[in-house]
Coordinates of C-alpha atoms in Angstrom, one line a residue:
M16 CA 0.0 0.0 0.0
T17 CA 1.4 3.4 -1.0
T18 CA 1.9 5.5 2.1
L19 CA 0.1 8.8 2.8
N20 CA 2.4 9.4 5.8
G21 CA 1.6 12.7 7.4
K22 CA -1.1 13.7 4.8
R23 CA -3.9 15.5 6.5
I24 CA -7.3 14.4 5.2
V25 CA -10.8 15.6 6.2
V26 CA -13.4 12.9 5.6
G27 CA -16.8 14.4 5.2
I28 CA -19.8 12.1 5.6
S29 CA -23.3 13.2 4.5
G30 CA -26.6 11.4 5.1
G31 CA -26.9 8.3 3.0
I32 CA -26.9 4.6 3.7
A33 CA -23.5 4.3 2.1
A34 CA -22.0 6.1 5.1
Y35 CA -21.2 2.8 6.6
K36 CA -18.5 2.3 3.9
S37 CA -16.7 5.4 5.1
I38 CA -15.6 3.5 8.2
E39 CA -13.5 1.2 6.0
L40 CA -12.2 4.2 4.0
I41 CA -11.0 5.8 7.3
R42 CA -9.4 2.5 8.3
L43 CA -7.4 2.4 5.0
L44 CA -6.3 6.0 5.4
R45 CA -5.1 5.4 9.0
K46 CA -3.3 2.2 7.9
S47 CA -1.5 4.3 5.3
D48 CA -0.3 6.7 8.1
A49 CA -2.6 9.6 7.1
E50 CA -4.0 12.0 9.7
V51 CA -7.8 11.9 9.6
R52 CA -10.4 14.3 10.9
V53 CA -14.0 13.4 10.4
V54 CA -16.8 15.9 9.8
L55 CA -20.3 14.5 10.1
T56 CA -23.6 16.1 8.9
A57 CA -26.6 15.9 11.1
A58 CA -28.3 13.4 8.7
A59 CA -25.1 11.3 8.6
A60 CA -25.2 10.8 12.4
H61 CA -28.3 8.7 11.9
F62 CA -26.3 6.2 9.9
V63 CA -22.9 6.1 11.6
T64 CA -22.1 7.2 15.2
P65 CA -19.5 9.8 16.2
L66 CA -18.2 7.3 18.8
T67 CA -17.4 4.7 16.1
L68 CA -15.8 7.3 13.8
Q69 CA -13.7 8.7 16.7
A70 CA -12.4 5.3 17.6
I71 CA -11.5 4.5 13.9
S72 CA -9.9 7.9 13.1
G73 CA -8.2 8.6 16.4
N74 CA -9.6 12.1 16.6
P75 CA -12.8 13.8 17.9
V76 CA -15.6 14.0 15.3
A77 CA -16.8 17.5 14.3
E78 CA -20.5 17.8 13.8
S79 CA -21.8 21.3 14.4
L80 CA -21.0 24.7 12.9
L81 CA -22.2 26.2 16.1
D82 CA -20.1 24.2 18.7
P83 CA -19.1 26.9 21.2
Q84 CA -15.9 25.1 22.3
A85 CA -14.7 24.4 18.8
E86 CA -15.5 27.8 17.5
L87 CA -13.4 29.5 20.3
A88 CA -10.5 28.6 17.9
M89 CA -12.6 29.2 14.7
G90 CA -13.0 25.4 14.3
H91 CA -14.4 25.4 10.8
I92 CA -11.6 27.7 9.5
E93 CA -9.0 25.7 11.3
L94 CA -10.1 22.5 9.7
A95 CA -10.3 24.1 6.3
K96 CA -6.7 25.3 6.6
W97 CA -5.5 22.1 8.2
A98 CA -6.6 19.8 5.3
D99 CA -4.3 18.7 2.5
L100 CA -7.4 17.1 0.9
I101 CA -11.2 16.9 1.7
V102 CA -13.0 13.8 0.6
I103 CA -16.8 13.5 1.0
A104 CA -18.1 10.0 1.0
P105 CA -21.0 9.6 0.5
A106 CA -21.8 12.9 -1.2
T107 CA -25.6 13.0 -1.4
A108 CA -27.7 14.8 -4.0
D109 CA -28.6 17.4 -1.3
L110 CA -25.0 18.1 -0.4
A111 CA -24.0 18.4 -4.1
A112 CA -26.8 20.9 -4.6
R113 CA -25.8 23.0 -1.6
L114 CA -22.2 23.0 -2.7
A115 CA -23.1 24.0 -6.3
V116 CA -24.9 27.1 -5.1
G117 CA -22.3 28.0 -2.5
M118 CA -24.3 27.4 0.6
A119 CA -22.6 27.3 4.0
N120 CA -25.4 26.2 6.3
D121 CA -23.6 23.4 8.1
L122 CA -20.0 22.6 9.1
L123 CA -19.1 20.5 6.1
S124 CA -20.3 22.9 3.4
T125 CA -18.7 25.8 5.3
I126 CA -15.3 24.0 5.3
C127 CA -15.6 23.3 1.6
L128 CA -16.1 27.0 1.0
A129 CA -13.2 28.0 3.3
T130 CA -10.5 25.7 2.0
T131 CA -8.0 25.9 -0.7
A132 CA -7.4 22.1 -0.6
P133 CA -8.5 19.8 -3.4
I134 CA -12.0 18.3 -2.8
L135 CA -13.0 14.8 -3.9
L136 CA -16.6 13.8 -4.0
A137 CA -17.9 10.2 -4.0
P138 CA -21.6 10.6 -5.0
A139 CA -24.1 8.1 -3.7
M140 CA -27.9 8.2 -4.3
N141 CA -30.8 6.3 -5.8
Q142 CA -30.3 5.6 -9.5
Q143 CA -33.3 7.7 -10.5
M144 CA -32.0 10.7 -8.5
F145 CA -28.6 10.4 -10.1
R146 CA -30.1 10.5 -13.6
Q147 CA -32.0 13.7 -12.9
A148 CA -30.8 16.6 -15.1
V149 CA -30.5 18.9 -12.1
V150 CA -28.2 16.5 -10.3
Q151 CA -26.1 16.0 -13.3
Q152 CA -25.9 19.8 -13.7
N153 CA -24.8 20.3 -10.1
L154 CA -22.1 17.7 -10.4
A155 CA -20.9 19.2 -13.6
V156 CA -20.7 22.6 -12.0
L157 CA -18.7 21.3 -9.2
Q158 CA -16.3 19.6 -11.6
Q159 CA -15.9 22.8 -13.6
R160 CA -14.9 24.5 -10.3
G161 CA -12.1 21.9 -9.8
M162 CA -13.7 19.4 -7.6
R163 CA -13.1 15.8 -8.5
L164 CA -15.6 12.9 -8.7
I165 CA -15.0 9.3 -8.0
G166 CA -17.9 7.1 -9.2
P167 CA -20.6 6.4 -8.7
N168 CA -20.7 2.7 -9.6
S169 CA -23.6 0.8 -11.1
G170 CA -25.3 -2.2 -9.4
E171 CA -28.0 -3.2 -6.9
Q172 CA -28.9 -0.5 -4.4
A173 CA -30.1 -0.6 -0.8
C174 CA -33.6 0.4 -2.0
G175 CA -33.7 -2.6 -4.4
D176 CA -33.2 -0.5 -7.6
V177 CA -30.4 -1.4 -10.0
G178 CA -28.4 1.3 -11.8
A179 CA -25.8 4.0 -11.4
G180 CA -25.7 5.6 -8.0
R181 CA -23.8 3.2 -5.7
M182 CA -20.9 4.8 -3.9
S183 CA -17.5 3.7 -5.1
E184 CA -15.9 1.1 -2.9
P185 CA -13.5 2.3 -0.1
N186 CA -10.4 0.9 -1.9
E187 CA -11.4 2.8 -5.1
I188 CA -11.8 6.1 -3.2
F189 CA -8.5 5.4 -1.4
S190 CA -6.8 5.1 -4.8
A191 CA -8.4 8.3 -6.0
I192 CA -7.1 10.1 -2.8
Q193 CA -3.6 8.8 -3.6
T194 CA -3.9 10.1 -7.1
A195 CA -5.2 13.5 -6.0
L196 CA -2.3 13.9 -3.5
S197 CA 0.4 12.7 -5.8
T198 CA 3.1 15.3 -6.2
A199 CA 4.4 13.7 -9.4
Q200 CA 3.2 15.9 -12.3
Q201 CA 3.8 13.6 -15.2
F202 CA 3.3 16.2 -17.9
K203 CA 5.5 18.9 -16.4
G204 CA 7.4 20.8 -19.1
L205 CA 4.9 19.9 -21.9
K206 CA 3.2 22.8 -23.8
V207 CA -0.2 21.8 -25.0
A208 CA -2.8 23.9 -27.0
I209 CA -6.4 22.7 -27.2
T210 CA -9.3 24.0 -29.2
A211 CA -12.7 23.6 -27.7
G212 CA -16.4 24.3 -28.2
P213 CA -18.3 25.5 -31.3
T214 CA -17.6 28.4 -33.6
R215 CA -20.2 31.0 -34.7
E216 CA -20.3 32.1 -38.3
A217 CA -22.3 35.4 -38.6
I218 CA -25.1 35.7 -41.2
D219 CA -26.0 39.2 -40.2
P220 CA -25.7 41.3 -37.0
V221 CA -28.3 39.1 -35.2
R222 CA -28.0 35.6 -36.7
F223 CA -25.3 33.0 -37.0
I224 CA -24.5 29.4 -38.0
S225 CA -23.3 27.1 -35.2
N226 CA -23.6 23.6 -33.7
H227 CA -24.4 21.8 -30.5
S228 CA -20.9 21.5 -29.1
S229 CA -20.8 22.5 -25.4
G230 CA -17.0 22.6 -25.1
K231 CA -17.1 20.2 -22.1
M232 CA -14.8 17.6 -23.6
G233 CA -12.1 20.2 -24.5
F234 CA -12.3 21.9 -21.1
A235 CA -12.1 18.6 -19.3
L236 CA -9.0 17.7 -21.4
A237 CA -7.4 21.1 -20.6
R238 CA -8.0 20.4 -16.9
A239 CA -6.5 16.9 -17.2
F240 CA -3.3 18.2 -18.7
A241 CA -3.0 21.1 -16.4
E242 CA -3.5 19.0 -13.3
Q243 CA -0.5 16.9 -14.4
G244 CA 1.7 20.0 -14.8
A245 CA 1.4 20.8 -18.5
E246 CA 1.4 24.4 -19.7
V247 CA -2.0 24.6 -21.4
S248 CA -3.4 27.1 -23.8
L249 CA -7.2 26.7 -24.3
I250 CA -8.6 28.3 -27.4
A251 CA -12.4 28.4 -26.7
G252 CA -15.3 29.1 -28.9
P253 CA -18.5 30.7 -27.4
V254 CA -19.2 28.5 -24.3
N255 CA -20.6 29.0 -20.8
L256 CA -17.8 27.1 -18.9
T257 CA -15.4 28.1 -16.2
T258 CA -11.8 28.1 -17.1
P259 CA -9.9 25.2 -15.4
P260 CA -7.2 26.1 -12.9
N261 CA -3.8 26.9 -14.3
V262 CA -5.0 27.1 -17.9
Q263 CA -4.5 30.1 -20.2
R264 CA -7.7 30.7 -22.0
Y265 CA -8.3 32.6 -25.3
D266 CA -11.8 33.3 -26.4
V267 CA -12.8 33.4 -30.1
E268 CA -16.0 33.4 -32.1
S269 CA -15.5 32.4 -35.7
A270 CA -13.5 29.6 -37.4
Q271 CA -11.2 32.2 -39.0
Q272 CA -10.4 33.7 -35.6
M273 CA -9.8 30.2 -34.1
H274 CA -7.6 29.3 -37.1
G275 CA -5.4 32.4 -36.8
L276 CA -4.9 32.1 -33.1
T277 CA -4.2 28.3 -33.2
L278 CA -1.7 28.7 -36.0
S279 CA 0.1 31.4 -34.2
L280 CA 0.4 29.3 -31.0
A281 CA 1.1 26.0 -32.7
P282 CA 4.9 26.4 -33.4
R283 CA 5.6 26.9 -29.7
Q284 CA 3.6 23.8 -28.6
D285 CA 4.6 20.2 -28.1
I286 CA 1.1 19.0 -28.7
V287 CA -1.9 20.6 -30.4
I288 CA -5.3 19.0 -29.9
G289 CA -8.3 20.0 -32.1
C290 CA -11.3 19.2 -29.9
A291 CA -13.4 22.1 -31.2
A292 CA -16.4 21.5 -33.4
V293 CA -15.4 24.0 -36.1
A294 CA -18.0 25.1 -38.7
D295 CA -17.1 23.8 -42.1
Y296 CA -18.6 26.8 -43.9
R297 CA -19.1 30.5 -43.4
M298 CA -21.0 33.3 -45.2
E299 CA -19.3 34.5 -48.3
T300 CA -20.5 38.0 -47.3
I301 CA -21.9 39.0 -43.9
A302 CA -24.9 41.3 -44.2
D303 CA -24.4 44.7 -42.6
Q304 CA -28.1 44.9 -41.6
K305 CA -30.5 42.2 -40.4
L306 CA -31.8 40.3 -43.4
K307 CA -35.6 40.8 -43.9
K308 CA -38.2 38.3 -45.1
Q309 CA -38.6 38.5 -48.8
D310 CA -42.2 39.2 -49.8
G311 CA -43.7 36.4 -51.8
S312 CA -40.8 34.0 -51.2
D313 CA -40.7 30.9 -49.0
Q314 CA -36.9 30.5 -49.4
L315 CA -33.8 32.3 -48.2
I316 CA -30.7 31.4 -50.1
L317 CA -27.4 31.8 -48.3
K318 CA -24.1 31.6 -50.2
L319 CA -21.4 29.9 -48.1
V320 CA -17.7 29.4 -48.6
K321 CA -15.5 26.8 -47.0
N322 CA -13.6 27.6 -43.7
P323 CA -10.0 26.7 -43.3
D324 CA -9.2 23.3 -41.8
I325 CA -7.5 24.3 -38.6
I326 CA -6.0 21.0 -37.5
A327 CA -5.0 20.0 -41.0
D328 CA -3.1 23.3 -41.3
V329 CA -1.3 22.7 -38.0
A330 CA -0.3 19.3 -39.2
A331 CA 1.0 20.7 -42.5
L332 CA 3.5 23.1 -40.7
S333 CA 6.9 22.6 -42.2
A334 CA 8.8 24.2 -39.3
N335 CA 8.3 23.5 -35.6
R336 CA 5.4 21.1 -36.2
P337 CA 3.9 19.9 -33.0
F338 CA 2.4 16.4 -32.3
V339 CA -1.2 16.8 -33.7
V340 CA -4.3 15.2 -32.4
G341 CA -7.7 15.6 -34.1
F342 CA -11.3 14.7 -33.2
A343 CA -13.9 13.2 -35.5
A344 CA -17.5 13.5 -34.3
E345 CA -19.5 11.3 -36.7
T346 CA -23.1 9.9 -36.9
Q347 CA -22.3 6.9 -39.1
D348 CA -19.4 4.7 -40.1
V349 CA -17.4 6.4 -37.4
L350 CA -14.1 4.5 -37.5
E351 CA -14.0 4.5 -41.3
Y352 CA -14.4 8.3 -41.5
A353 CA -11.9 8.8 -38.7
A354 CA -9.3 6.6 -40.3
K355 CA -9.6 8.5 -43.5
K356 CA -9.2 11.8 -41.7
L357 CA -6.2 10.6 -39.8
Q358 CA -4.4 9.9 -43.2
A359 CA -5.8 12.7 -45.3
K360 CA -5.0 15.4 -42.7
N361 CA -1.6 13.9 -41.8
L362 CA -2.5 13.7 -38.1
D363 CA -0.6 11.8 -35.4
M364 CA -3.7 10.7 -33.6
I365 CA -7.5 11.0 -34.0
C366 CA -10.3 10.6 -31.4
A367 CA -13.5 9.2 -32.9
N368 CA -16.8 9.5 -31.1
D369 CA -20.3 8.6 -32.3
V370 CA -22.5 11.6 -31.5
A371 CA -25.6 9.8 -32.7
V372 CA -25.5 7.6 -29.6
Q373 CA -27.9 9.0 -26.9
G374 CA -26.2 10.0 -23.7
Q375 CA -22.7 10.7 -25.1
G376 CA -21.0 13.4 -27.1
F377 CA -22.5 16.9 -27.6
N378 CA -24.0 18.5 -24.5
S379 CA -23.7 15.2 -22.5
E380 CA -21.8 14.7 -19.3
Q381 CA -20.4 11.5 -20.6
N382 CA -18.5 10.3 -23.7
A383 CA -16.8 7.3 -25.2
L384 CA -13.9 7.4 -27.7
T385 CA -12.0 5.2 -30.0
V386 CA -8.5 6.6 -30.5
L387 CA -6.6 5.8 -33.7
W388 CA -3.0 6.3 -34.7
K389 CA -0.8 5.0 -37.5
N390 CA -0.2 1.5 -36.2
G391 CA -2.8 1.0 -33.6
Q392 CA -6.0 2.0 -31.8
Q393 CA -7.5 1.9 -28.3
Q394 CA -11.1 2.1 -27.1
L395 CA -11.9 4.4 -24.2
P396 CA -15.3 3.2 -22.8
L397 CA -18.2 5.4 -21.7
S398 CA -17.4 7.5 -18.6
D399 CA -17.7 11.0 -17.4
K400 CA -15.8 13.5 -19.5
F401 CA -13.1 14.3 -17.0
S402 CA -12.3 10.6 -16.2
L403 CA -12.2 10.0 -20.0
S404 CA -10.0 13.0 -20.5
Q405 CA -7.5 11.8 -17.9
K406 CA -7.2 8.5 -19.8
L407 CA -7.0 10.2 -23.1
A408 CA -4.3 12.7 -21.9
A409 CA -2.2 9.8 -20.7
L410 CA -2.6 8.0 -24.0
I411 CA -1.7 11.1 -26.1
V412 CA 1.4 11.7 -24.0
Q413 CA 2.4 8.1 -24.4
Q414 CA 2.2 8.3 -28.1
Y415 CA 3.9 11.7 -28.2
Q416 CA 6.8 10.3 -26.3
T417 CA 7.0 7.3 -28.6
A418 CA 7.1 9.6 -31.6
Q419 CA 10.0 11.6 -30.0
I420 CA 12.0 8.4 -29.6
I421 CA 11.4 7.3 -33.2

């Protein structure tokens, strides 16, 4: 077992039946020589007792934001500063909602607002609750702010339902804690540029051509690289997403703007990843005034011209060419089209995803990819976009390093 000797970990427990698993998690942390302080919500105390948690952790259990004795020393601030990491297991739908809107109405949520330590959430709830759009939105917001998720798993639940919502097992959460606290930044020294989101091609001052890309995959990929020490430049189309920590963001609107900025940055990068859904065409001429309906006509004819192919132009650089990775979002014959693009655009790798499959791709919290390169391919199965991005980033760097040796 890899030691966590001296690491200071706050284990937050909220009110769900999976709280009993946290006892084993605390045992694993203590066995690995971590210092553990437990924070219990009022609801969680109905599932696991403070006495049990104190015995396992070796420290008094904190329960109340309004404990006079603890607050003599500003207990909640002290714990927030003390922690090297906060892990919340289980993280219920209620707690996720309160964290998402920035509430501080109990000790655990207040500590989360007052800390600069990384926060790891292990969601646990009924499968129907987990599938609700508002729950997915709350978890996505927390991830965008830098919180990490582990799980949930799928399987039989205490209520008898079967589906996604089971809290990850203690050994899985323990491994996630080890990863989060790892000081080894595997990508340190790498310079990576990533395009993300859609582009908007103006028709007139009030209308534009665009697509359904949310930018979530590109932003997750930027975060995955940055967390491992890479110097990341994120060229973003119009999206409503928070910039990941330690990422330099550049905002653009049109394909031509994205093309110009990407080509200017590319020669100074080790890796360039084209994750954006760039419009293939733009207006030949943008109208100066809003186009009006034409009396007696049921048609409006727009004359479009082809946009530059950003990732192909990066791959065609003759001097200081980076390692180039493309994306192929297709609705049919996905691998066939991706393989053709890999060769035709002279890419080093291409990531193919089937956006016709419900629940993955555009505007989804999950995705699945098949990654192709000259002499191989690897499938990355359906998972949340950040977990997928971590695996993809590692694979890209592996192939980049192989190319450097060759």
